mmCIF file of C-alpha atoms and ligand atoms in Angstrom:
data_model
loop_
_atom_site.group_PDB
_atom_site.id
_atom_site.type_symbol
_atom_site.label_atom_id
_atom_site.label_comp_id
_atom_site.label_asym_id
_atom_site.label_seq_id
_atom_site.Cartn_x
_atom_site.Cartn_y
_atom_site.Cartn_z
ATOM 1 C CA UNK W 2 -29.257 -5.911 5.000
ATOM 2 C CA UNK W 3 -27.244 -8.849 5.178
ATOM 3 C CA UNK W 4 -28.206 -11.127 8.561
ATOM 4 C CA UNK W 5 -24.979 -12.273 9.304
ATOM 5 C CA UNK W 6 -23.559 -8.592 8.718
ATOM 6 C CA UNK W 7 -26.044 -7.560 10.746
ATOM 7 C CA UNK W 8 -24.587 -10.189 13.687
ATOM 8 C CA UNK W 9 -21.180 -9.308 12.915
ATOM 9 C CA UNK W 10 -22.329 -5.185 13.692
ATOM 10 C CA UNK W 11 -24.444 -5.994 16.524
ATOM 11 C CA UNK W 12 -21.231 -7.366 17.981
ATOM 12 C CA UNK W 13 -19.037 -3.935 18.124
ATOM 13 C CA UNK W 14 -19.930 -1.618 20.995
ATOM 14 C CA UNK W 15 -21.115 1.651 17.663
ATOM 15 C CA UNK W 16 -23.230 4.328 18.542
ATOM 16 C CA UNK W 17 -27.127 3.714 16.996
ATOM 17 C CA UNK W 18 -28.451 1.392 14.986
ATOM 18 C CA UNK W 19 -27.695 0.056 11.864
ATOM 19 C CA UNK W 20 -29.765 1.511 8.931
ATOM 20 C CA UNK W 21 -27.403 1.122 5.410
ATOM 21 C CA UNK W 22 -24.608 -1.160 4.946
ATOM 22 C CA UNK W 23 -23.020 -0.678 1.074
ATOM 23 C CA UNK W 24 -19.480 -2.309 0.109
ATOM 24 C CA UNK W 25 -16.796 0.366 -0.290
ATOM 25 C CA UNK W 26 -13.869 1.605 -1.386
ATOM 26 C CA UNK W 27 -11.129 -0.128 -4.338
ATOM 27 C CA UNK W 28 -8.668 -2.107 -1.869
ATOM 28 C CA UNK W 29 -7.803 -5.604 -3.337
ATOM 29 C CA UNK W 30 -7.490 -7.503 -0.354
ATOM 30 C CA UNK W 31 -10.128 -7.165 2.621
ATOM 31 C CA UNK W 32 -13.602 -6.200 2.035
ATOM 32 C CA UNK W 33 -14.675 -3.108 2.924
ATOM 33 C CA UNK W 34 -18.439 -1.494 3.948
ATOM 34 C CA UNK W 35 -19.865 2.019 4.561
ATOM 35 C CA UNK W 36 -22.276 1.439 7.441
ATOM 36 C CA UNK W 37 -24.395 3.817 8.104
ATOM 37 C CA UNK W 38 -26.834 4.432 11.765
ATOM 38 C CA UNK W 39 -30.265 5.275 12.451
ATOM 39 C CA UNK W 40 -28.082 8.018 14.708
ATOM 40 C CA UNK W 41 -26.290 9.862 11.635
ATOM 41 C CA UNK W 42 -23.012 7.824 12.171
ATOM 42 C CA UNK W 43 -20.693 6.258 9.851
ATOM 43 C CA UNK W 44 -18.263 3.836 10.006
ATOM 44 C CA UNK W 45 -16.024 1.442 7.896
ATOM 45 C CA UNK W 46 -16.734 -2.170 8.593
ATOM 46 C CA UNK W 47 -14.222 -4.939 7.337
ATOM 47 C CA UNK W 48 -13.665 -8.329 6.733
ATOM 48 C CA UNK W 49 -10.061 -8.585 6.823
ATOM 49 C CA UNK W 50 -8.511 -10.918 4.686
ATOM 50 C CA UNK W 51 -7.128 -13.912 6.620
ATOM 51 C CA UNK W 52 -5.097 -15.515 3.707
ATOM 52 C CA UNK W 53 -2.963 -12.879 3.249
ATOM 53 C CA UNK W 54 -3.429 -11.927 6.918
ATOM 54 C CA UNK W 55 -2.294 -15.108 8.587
ATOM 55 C CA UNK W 56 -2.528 -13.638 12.487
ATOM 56 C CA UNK W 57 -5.214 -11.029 12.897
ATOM 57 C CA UNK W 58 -4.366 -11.078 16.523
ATOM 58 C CA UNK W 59 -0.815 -9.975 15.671
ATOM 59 C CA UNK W 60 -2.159 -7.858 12.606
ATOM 60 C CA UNK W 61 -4.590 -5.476 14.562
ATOM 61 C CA UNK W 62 -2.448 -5.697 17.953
ATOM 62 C CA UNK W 63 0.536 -3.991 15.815
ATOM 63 C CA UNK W 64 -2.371 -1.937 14.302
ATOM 64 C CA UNK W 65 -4.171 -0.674 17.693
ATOM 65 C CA UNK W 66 -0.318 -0.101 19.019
ATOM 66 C CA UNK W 67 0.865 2.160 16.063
ATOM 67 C CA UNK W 68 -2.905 4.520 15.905
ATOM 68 C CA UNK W 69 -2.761 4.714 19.945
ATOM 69 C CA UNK W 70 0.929 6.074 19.636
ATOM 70 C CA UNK W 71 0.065 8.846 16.689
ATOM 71 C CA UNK W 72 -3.380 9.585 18.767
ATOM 72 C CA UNK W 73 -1.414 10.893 21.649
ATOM 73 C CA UNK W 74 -0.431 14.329 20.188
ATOM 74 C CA UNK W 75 -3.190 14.601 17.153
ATOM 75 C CA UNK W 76 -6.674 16.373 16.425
ATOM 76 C CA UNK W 77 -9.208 14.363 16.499
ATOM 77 C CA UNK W 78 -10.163 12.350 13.553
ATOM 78 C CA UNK W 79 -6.596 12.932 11.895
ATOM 79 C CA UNK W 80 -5.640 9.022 13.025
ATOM 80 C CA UNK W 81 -8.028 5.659 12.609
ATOM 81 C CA UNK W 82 -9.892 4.981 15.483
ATOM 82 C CA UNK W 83 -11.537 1.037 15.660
ATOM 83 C CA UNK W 84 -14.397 0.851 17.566
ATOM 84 C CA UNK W 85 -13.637 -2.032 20.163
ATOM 85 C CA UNK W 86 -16.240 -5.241 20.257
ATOM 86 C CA UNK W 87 -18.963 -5.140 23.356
ATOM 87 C CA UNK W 88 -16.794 -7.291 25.362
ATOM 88 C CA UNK W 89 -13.299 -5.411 24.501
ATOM 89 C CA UNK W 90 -11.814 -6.787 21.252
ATOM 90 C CA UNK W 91 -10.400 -4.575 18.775
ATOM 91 C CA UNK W 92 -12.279 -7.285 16.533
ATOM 92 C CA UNK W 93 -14.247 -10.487 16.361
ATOM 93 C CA UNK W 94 -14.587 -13.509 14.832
ATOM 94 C CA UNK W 95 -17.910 -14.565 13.034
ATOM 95 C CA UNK W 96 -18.235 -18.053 11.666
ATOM 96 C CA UNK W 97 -14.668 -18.155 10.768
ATOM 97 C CA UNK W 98 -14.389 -14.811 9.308
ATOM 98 C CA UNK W 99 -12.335 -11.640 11.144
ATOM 99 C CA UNK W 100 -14.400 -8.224 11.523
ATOM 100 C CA UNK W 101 -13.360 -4.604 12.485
ATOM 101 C CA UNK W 102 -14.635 -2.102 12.667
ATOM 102 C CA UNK W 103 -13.764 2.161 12.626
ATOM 103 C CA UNK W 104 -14.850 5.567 12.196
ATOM 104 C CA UNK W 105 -15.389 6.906 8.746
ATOM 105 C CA UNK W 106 -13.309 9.585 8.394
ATOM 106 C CA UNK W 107 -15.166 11.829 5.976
ATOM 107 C CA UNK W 108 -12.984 13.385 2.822
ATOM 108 C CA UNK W 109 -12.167 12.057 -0.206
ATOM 109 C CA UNK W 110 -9.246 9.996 -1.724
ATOM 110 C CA UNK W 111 -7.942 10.022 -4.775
ATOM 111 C CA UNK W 112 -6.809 7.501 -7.138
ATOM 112 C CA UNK W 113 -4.696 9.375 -9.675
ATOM 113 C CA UNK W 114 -3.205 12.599 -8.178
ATOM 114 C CA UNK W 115 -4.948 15.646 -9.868
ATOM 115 C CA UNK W 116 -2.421 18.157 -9.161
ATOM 116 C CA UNK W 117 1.714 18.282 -8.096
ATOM 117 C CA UNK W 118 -0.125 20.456 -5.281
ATOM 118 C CA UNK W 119 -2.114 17.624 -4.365
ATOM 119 C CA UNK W 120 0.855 15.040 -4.448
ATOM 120 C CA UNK W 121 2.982 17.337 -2.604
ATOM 121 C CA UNK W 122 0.291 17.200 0.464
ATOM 122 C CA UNK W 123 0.151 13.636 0.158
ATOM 123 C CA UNK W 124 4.076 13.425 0.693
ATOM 124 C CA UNK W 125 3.909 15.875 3.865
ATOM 125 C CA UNK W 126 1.451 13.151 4.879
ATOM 126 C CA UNK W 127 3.291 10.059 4.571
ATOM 127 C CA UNK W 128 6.415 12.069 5.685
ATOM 128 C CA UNK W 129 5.095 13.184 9.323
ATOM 129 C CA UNK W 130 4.588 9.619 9.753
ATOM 130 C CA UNK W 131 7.317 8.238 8.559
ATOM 131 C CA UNK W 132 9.230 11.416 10.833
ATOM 132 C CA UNK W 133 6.654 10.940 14.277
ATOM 133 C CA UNK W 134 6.831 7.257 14.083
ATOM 134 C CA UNK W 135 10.822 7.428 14.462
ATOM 135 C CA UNK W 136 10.109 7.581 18.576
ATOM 136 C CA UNK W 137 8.271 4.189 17.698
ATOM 137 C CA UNK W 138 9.983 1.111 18.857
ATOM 138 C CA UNK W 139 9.856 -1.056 15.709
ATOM 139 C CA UNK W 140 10.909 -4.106 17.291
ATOM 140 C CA UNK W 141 7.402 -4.125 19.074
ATOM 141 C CA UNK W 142 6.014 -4.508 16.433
ATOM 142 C CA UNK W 143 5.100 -7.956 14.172
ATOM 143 C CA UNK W 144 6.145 -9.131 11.008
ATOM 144 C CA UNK W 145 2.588 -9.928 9.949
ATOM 145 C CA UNK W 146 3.467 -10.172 6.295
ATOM 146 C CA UNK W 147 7.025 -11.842 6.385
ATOM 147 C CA UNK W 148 9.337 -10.795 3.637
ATOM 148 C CA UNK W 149 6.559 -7.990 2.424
ATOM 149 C CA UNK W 150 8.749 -5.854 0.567
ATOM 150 C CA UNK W 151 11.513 -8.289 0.308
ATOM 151 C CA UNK W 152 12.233 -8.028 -3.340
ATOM 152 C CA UNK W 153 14.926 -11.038 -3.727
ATOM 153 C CA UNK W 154 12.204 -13.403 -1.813
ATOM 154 C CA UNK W 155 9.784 -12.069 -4.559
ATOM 155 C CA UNK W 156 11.629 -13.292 -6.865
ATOM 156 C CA UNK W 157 12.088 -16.510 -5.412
ATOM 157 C CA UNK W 158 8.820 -17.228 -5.083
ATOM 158 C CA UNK W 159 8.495 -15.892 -9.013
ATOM 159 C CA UNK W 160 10.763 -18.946 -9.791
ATOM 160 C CA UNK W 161 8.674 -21.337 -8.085
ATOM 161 C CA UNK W 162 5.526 -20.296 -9.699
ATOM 162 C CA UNK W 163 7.048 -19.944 -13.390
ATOM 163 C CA UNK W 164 9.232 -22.913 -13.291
ATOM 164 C CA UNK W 165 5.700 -25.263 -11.988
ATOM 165 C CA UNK W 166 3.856 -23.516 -14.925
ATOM 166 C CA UNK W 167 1.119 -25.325 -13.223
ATOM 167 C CA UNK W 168 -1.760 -23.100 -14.981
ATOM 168 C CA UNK W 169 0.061 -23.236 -18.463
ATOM 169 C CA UNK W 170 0.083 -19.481 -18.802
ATOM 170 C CA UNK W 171 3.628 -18.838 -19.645
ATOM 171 C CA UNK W 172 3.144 -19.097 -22.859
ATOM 172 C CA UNK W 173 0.542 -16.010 -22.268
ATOM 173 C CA UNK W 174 3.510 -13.844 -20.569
ATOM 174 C CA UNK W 175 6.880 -14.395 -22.666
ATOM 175 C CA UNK W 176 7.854 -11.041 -22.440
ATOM 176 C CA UNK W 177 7.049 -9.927 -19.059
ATOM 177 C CA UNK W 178 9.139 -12.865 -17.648
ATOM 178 C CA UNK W 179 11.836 -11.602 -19.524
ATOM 179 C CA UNK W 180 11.450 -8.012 -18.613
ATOM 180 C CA UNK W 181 11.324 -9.862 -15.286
ATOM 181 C CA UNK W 182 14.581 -11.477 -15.303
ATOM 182 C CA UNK W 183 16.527 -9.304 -17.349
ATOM 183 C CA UNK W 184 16.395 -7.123 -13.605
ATOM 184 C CA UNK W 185 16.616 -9.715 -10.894
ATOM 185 C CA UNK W 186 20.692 -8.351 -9.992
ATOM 186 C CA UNK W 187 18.169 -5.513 -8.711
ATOM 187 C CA UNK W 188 16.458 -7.236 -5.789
ATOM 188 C CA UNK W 189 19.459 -6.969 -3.240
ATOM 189 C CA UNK W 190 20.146 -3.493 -3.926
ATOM 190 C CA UNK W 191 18.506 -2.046 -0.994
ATOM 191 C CA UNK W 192 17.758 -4.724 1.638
ATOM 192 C CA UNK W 193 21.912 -5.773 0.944
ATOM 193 C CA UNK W 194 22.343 -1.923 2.073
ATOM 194 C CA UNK W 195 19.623 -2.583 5.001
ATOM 195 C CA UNK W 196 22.029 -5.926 6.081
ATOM 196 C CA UNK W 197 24.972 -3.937 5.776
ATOM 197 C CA UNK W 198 23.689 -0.771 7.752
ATOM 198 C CA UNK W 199 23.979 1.842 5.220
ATOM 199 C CA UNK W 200 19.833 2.261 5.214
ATOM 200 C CA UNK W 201 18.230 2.579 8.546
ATOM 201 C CA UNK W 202 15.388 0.260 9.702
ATOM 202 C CA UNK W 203 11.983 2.300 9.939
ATOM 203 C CA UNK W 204 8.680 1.939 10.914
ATOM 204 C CA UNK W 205 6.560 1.655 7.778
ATOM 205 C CA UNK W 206 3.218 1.412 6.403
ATOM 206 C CA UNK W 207 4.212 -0.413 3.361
ATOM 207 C CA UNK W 208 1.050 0.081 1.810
ATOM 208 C CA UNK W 209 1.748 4.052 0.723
ATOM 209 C CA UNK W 210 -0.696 4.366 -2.514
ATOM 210 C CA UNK W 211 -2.048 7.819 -3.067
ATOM 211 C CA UNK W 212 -5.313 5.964 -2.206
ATOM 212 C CA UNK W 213 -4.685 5.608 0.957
ATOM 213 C CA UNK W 214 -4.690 9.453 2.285
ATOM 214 C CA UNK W 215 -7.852 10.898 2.783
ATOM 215 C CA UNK W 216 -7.686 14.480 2.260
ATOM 216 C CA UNK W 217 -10.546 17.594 3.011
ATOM 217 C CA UNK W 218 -12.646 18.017 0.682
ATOM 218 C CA UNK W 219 -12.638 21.471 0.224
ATOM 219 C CA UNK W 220 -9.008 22.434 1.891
ATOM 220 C CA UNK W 221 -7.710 19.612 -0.253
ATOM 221 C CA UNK W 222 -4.874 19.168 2.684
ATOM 222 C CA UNK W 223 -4.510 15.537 4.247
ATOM 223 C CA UNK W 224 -6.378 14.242 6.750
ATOM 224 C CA UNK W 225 -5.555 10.630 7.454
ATOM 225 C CA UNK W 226 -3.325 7.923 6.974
ATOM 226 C CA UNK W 227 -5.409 4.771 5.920
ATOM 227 C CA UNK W 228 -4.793 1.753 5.703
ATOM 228 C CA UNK W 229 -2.236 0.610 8.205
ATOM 229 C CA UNK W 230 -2.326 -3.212 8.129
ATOM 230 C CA UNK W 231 0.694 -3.030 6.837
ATOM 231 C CA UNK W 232 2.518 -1.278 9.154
ATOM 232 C CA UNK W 233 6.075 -3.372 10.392
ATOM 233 C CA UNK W 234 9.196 -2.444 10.324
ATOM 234 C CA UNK W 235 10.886 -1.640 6.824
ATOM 235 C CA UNK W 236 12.871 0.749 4.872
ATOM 236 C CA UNK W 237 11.556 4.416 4.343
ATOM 237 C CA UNK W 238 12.593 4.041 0.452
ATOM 238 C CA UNK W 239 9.705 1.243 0.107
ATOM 239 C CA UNK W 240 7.164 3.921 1.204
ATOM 240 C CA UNK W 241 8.456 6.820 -0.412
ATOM 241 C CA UNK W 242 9.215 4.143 -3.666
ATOM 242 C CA UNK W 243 5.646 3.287 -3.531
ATOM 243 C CA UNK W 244 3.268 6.326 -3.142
ATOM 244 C CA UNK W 245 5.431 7.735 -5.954
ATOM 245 C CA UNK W 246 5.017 4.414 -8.159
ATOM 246 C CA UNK W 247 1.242 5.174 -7.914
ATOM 247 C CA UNK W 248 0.524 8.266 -7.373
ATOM 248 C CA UNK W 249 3.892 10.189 -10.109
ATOM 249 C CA UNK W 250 2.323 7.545 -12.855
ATOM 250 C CA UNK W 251 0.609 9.209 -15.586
ATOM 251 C CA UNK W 252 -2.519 5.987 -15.598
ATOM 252 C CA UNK W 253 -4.580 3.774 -13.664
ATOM 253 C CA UNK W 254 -2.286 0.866 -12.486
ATOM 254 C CA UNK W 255 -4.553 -1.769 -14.559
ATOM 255 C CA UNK W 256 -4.531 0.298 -17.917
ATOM 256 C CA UNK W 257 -4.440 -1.395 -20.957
ATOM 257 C CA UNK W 258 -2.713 1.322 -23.120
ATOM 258 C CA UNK W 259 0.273 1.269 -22.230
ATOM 259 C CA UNK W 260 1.351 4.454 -23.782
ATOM 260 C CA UNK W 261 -0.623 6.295 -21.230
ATOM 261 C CA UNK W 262 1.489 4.963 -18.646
ATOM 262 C CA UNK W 263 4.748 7.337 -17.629
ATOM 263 C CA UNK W 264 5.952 8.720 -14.686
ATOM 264 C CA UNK W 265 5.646 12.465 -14.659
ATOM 265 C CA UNK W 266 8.586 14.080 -13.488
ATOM 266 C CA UNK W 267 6.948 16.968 -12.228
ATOM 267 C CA UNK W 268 4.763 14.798 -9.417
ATOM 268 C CA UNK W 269 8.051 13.273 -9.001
ATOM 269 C CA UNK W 270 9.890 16.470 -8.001
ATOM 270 C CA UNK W 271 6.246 17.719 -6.195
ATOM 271 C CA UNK W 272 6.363 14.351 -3.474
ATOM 272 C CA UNK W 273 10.418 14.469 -3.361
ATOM 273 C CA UNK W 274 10.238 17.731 -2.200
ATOM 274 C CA UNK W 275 7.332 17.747 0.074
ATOM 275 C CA UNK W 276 9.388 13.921 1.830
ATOM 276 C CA UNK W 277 12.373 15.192 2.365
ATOM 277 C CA UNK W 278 10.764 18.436 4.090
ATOM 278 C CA UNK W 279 8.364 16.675 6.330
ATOM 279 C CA UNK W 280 10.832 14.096 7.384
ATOM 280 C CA UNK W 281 14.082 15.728 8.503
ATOM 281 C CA UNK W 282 15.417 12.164 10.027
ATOM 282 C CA UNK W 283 16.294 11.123 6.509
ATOM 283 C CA UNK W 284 19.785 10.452 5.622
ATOM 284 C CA UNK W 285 21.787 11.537 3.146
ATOM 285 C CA UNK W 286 22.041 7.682 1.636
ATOM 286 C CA UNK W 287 18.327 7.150 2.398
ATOM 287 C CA UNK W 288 17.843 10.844 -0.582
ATOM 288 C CA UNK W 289 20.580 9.310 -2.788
ATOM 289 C CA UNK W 290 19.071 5.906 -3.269
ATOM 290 C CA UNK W 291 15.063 8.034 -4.109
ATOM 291 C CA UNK W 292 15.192 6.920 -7.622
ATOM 292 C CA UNK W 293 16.144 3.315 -6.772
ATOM 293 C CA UNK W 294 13.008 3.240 -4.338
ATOM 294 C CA UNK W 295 10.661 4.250 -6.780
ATOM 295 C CA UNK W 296 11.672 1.429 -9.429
ATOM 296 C CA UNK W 297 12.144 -1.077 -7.276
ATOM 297 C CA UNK W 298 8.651 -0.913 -5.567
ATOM 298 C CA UNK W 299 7.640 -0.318 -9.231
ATOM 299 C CA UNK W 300 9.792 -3.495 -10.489
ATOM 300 C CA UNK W 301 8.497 -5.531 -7.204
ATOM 301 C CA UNK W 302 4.873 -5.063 -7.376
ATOM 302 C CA UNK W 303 4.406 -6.401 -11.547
ATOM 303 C CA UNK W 304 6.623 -9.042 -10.377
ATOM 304 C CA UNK W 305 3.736 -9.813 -7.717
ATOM 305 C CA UNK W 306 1.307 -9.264 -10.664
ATOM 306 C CA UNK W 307 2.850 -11.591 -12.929
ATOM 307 C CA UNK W 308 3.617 -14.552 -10.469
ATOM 308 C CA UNK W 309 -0.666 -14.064 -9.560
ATOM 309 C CA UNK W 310 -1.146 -13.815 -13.103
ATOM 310 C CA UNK W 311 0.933 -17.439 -13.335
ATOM 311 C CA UNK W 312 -0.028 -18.505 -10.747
ATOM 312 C CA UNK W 313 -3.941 -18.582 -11.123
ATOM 313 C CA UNK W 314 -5.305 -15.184 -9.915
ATOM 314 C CA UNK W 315 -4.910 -16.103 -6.001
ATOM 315 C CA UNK W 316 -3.723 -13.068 -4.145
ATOM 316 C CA UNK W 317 -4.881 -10.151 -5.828
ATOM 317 C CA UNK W 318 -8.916 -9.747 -6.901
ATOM 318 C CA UNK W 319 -9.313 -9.721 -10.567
ATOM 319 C CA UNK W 320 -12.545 -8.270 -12.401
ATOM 320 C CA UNK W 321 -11.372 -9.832 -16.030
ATOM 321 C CA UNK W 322 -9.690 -11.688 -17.779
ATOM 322 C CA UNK W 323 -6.025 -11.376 -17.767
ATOM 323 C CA UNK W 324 -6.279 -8.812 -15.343
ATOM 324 C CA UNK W 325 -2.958 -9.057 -13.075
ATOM 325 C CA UNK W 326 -1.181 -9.450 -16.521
ATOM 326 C CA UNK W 327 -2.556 -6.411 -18.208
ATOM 327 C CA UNK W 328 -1.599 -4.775 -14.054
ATOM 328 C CA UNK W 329 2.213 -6.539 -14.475
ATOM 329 C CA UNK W 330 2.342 -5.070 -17.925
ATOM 330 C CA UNK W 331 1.201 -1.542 -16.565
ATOM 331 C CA UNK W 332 3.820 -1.622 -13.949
ATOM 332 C CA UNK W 333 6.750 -3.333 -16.312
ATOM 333 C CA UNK W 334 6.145 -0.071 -18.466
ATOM 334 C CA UNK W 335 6.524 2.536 -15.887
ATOM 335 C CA UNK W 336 9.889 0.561 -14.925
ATOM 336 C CA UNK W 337 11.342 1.416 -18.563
ATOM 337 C CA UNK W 338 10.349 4.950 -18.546
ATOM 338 C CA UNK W 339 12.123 5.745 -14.818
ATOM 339 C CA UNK W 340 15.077 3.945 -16.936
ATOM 340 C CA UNK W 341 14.506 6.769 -19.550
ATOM 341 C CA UNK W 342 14.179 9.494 -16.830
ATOM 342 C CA UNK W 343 16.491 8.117 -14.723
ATOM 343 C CA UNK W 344 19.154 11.154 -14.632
ATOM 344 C CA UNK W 345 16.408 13.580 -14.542
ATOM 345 C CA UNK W 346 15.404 12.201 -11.487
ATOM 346 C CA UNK W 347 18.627 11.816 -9.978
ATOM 347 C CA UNK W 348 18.935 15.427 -10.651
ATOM 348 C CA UNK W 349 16.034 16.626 -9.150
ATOM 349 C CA UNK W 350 16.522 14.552 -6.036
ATOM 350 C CA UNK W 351 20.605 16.328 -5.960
ATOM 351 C CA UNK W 352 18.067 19.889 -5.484
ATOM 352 C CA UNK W 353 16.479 18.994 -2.327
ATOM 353 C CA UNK W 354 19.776 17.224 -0.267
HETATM 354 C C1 GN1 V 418 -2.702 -4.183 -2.349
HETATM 355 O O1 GN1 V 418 -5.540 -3.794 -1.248
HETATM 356 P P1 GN1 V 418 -4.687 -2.612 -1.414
HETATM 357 O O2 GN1 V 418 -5.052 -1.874 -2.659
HETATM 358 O O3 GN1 V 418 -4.660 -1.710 -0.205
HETATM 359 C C2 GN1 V 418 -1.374 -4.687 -1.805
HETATM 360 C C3 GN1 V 418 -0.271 -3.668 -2.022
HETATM 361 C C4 GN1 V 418 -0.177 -3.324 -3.507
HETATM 362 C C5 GN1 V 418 -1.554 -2.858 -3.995
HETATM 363 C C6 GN1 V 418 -1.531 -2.609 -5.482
HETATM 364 C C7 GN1 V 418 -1.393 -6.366 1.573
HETATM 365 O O4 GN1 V 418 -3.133 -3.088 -1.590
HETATM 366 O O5 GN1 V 418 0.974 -4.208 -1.611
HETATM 367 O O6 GN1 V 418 0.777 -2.304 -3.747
HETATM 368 O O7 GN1 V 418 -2.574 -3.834 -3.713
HETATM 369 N N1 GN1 V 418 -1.498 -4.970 -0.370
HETATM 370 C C8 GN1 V 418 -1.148 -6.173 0.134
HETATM 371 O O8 GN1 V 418 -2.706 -1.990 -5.870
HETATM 372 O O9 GN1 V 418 -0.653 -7.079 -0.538
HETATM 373 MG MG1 MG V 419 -5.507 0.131 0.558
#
């Protein structure tokens, strides 16, 4: 094993010693290990990602705040736990890299959802949250991603990046950018609503891929919420937008054939249903504007794809060539088919108001 790992480990107050220590999981922005005791424990160890994380202090305060308020009233091993440093940290700091550490939860997660059955669990999951973190003051907590799911400021910083052309790939992305623009009267739609106090402001996790639920491995029912870094205040439509953008779409979000890539209106219907029933605080607007959340998470995120793709591969990890533009591409096609499908979904949202 890795001697400075080994430091960083040594630091965190874990029960036995560590034996294994293997890199983990398919996140894109910290990096993630499975370590493993001489004592049968395992944990998650993580090296959180302090460019797109600017304050870790602020990140894992809003972090240890949020788990400690959904601990209160749940089993055991249902909500992250971090495993505090020897002298009291939630984490450390190791030659100018942030650590954490937390208890593996054992499951599995999924990256495409296998069943409606299985997406419908997912939504009771990220709907009890969304419902039991209502009693949650979201002022308390930080903004430690400003303008996260801020479309229109998406888009801004799109126009930066394409108008500098400063890697000369443009010319590899004609007509993505025009996809791109041809919906920018879009980005307002929801945060104008927000400003105007037609949508309520939530806590969210912001972060609500199907990947991030671990569910039982044989019970197949959710477990966990994972993932929370995240968490700040936002609009309920950008979580509910999101896990369906992933986890209603038909292929893997960096999938090169792009006629695998629809949204199936049947997981639609399966996490609309399962939403709306495990979070009763909704309002009527917040069900109305369903379809609008789903494509323009959908819209946002191969926006982000494309201005990394521009922009020289800087936020997002690639592992080949053109790989945020084949992702922006991906994305850009499951946008036109919610067009397609978009009174279907309407409809099937009217059954569940
Ligand atoms: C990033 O690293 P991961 O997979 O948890 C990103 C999300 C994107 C997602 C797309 C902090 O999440 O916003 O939807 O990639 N997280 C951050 O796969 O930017
Ligand atoms: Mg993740």
């Amino acid at each position: 094993m890795d001697k400075d790992i080994l430091n960083v480990i040594d630091r965190f107050a874990i029960e036995g010693t560590p034996i294994e220590c293997a890199p983990y999981g398919a996140g894109h922005i910290n990096r993630t290990f499975l370590v493993i005791t001489d004592t049968g424990h395992k944990y998650i160890l993580q090296k959180i990602n302090d460019h797109v994380f600017r304050d870790v202090a602020a990140l894992m305060e809003n972090i240890i705040s949020v788990t400690k308020f959904l601990q209160k009233d749940s089993e055991p091993g249902t909500v992250l736990r971090f495993i505090g440093t020897k002298d009291g940290s939630s984490y450390t700091e190791y030659n100018g890299e942030y650590w954490r550490i937390m208890d593996y939860i054992e499951g599995i997660c999924f990256q495409v959802s296998e069943t409606p059955e299985d997406f419908y669990n997912a939504a009771l999951a990220f709907g009890d949250f969304q419902q039991r973190l209502s009693g949650f003051d979201a002022s308390s907590l930080h903004e430690t991603i400003p303008d996260f799911h801020n479309t229109a400021d998406r888009y801004r910083k799109f126009h930066e990046v394409y108008r500098a052309d400063r890697m000369d790939r443009n010319k590899t992305a004609l007509a993505e950018i025009q996809f791109a623009l041809e919906r920018e009267e879009l980005a307002d739609v929801l945060t104008g609503q927000l400003r105007e106090g037609l949508l309520p402001l939530r806590v969210t996790h912001n972060d609500t891929k199907l990947n991030n639920v671990r569910f039982d491995k044989v019970t197949r029912r959710p477990l966990a919420l994972l993932d929370l870094d995240t968490v700040m205040p936002g609009l309920s439509l950008y979580d509910y937008g999101d896990a369906v953008r992933c986890g209603a779409a038909t292929a893997d979000e960096d999938e090169k054939d792009l006629s695998k890539m629809e949204m199936s209106l049947e997981m639609f219907e399966a996490f609309t249903r399962g939403f709306i029933e495990a979070c009763p605080d909704l309002t009527r607007r917040e069900k109305e504007m369903m379809p609008m959340g789903v494509k323009i998470i959908a819209l946002e995120l191969g926006l982000r794809f494309l201005t990394d793709h521009l922009d020289g591969d800087n936020y997002f990890a690639i592992h080949r060539e053109g790989h945020n533009l084949d992702r922006a591409r991906t994305q850009f096609k499951l946008v036109s088919d919610i067009e397609k499908k978009w009174d279907m979904m309407h409809a099937i949202v009217a059954k569940y108001m």
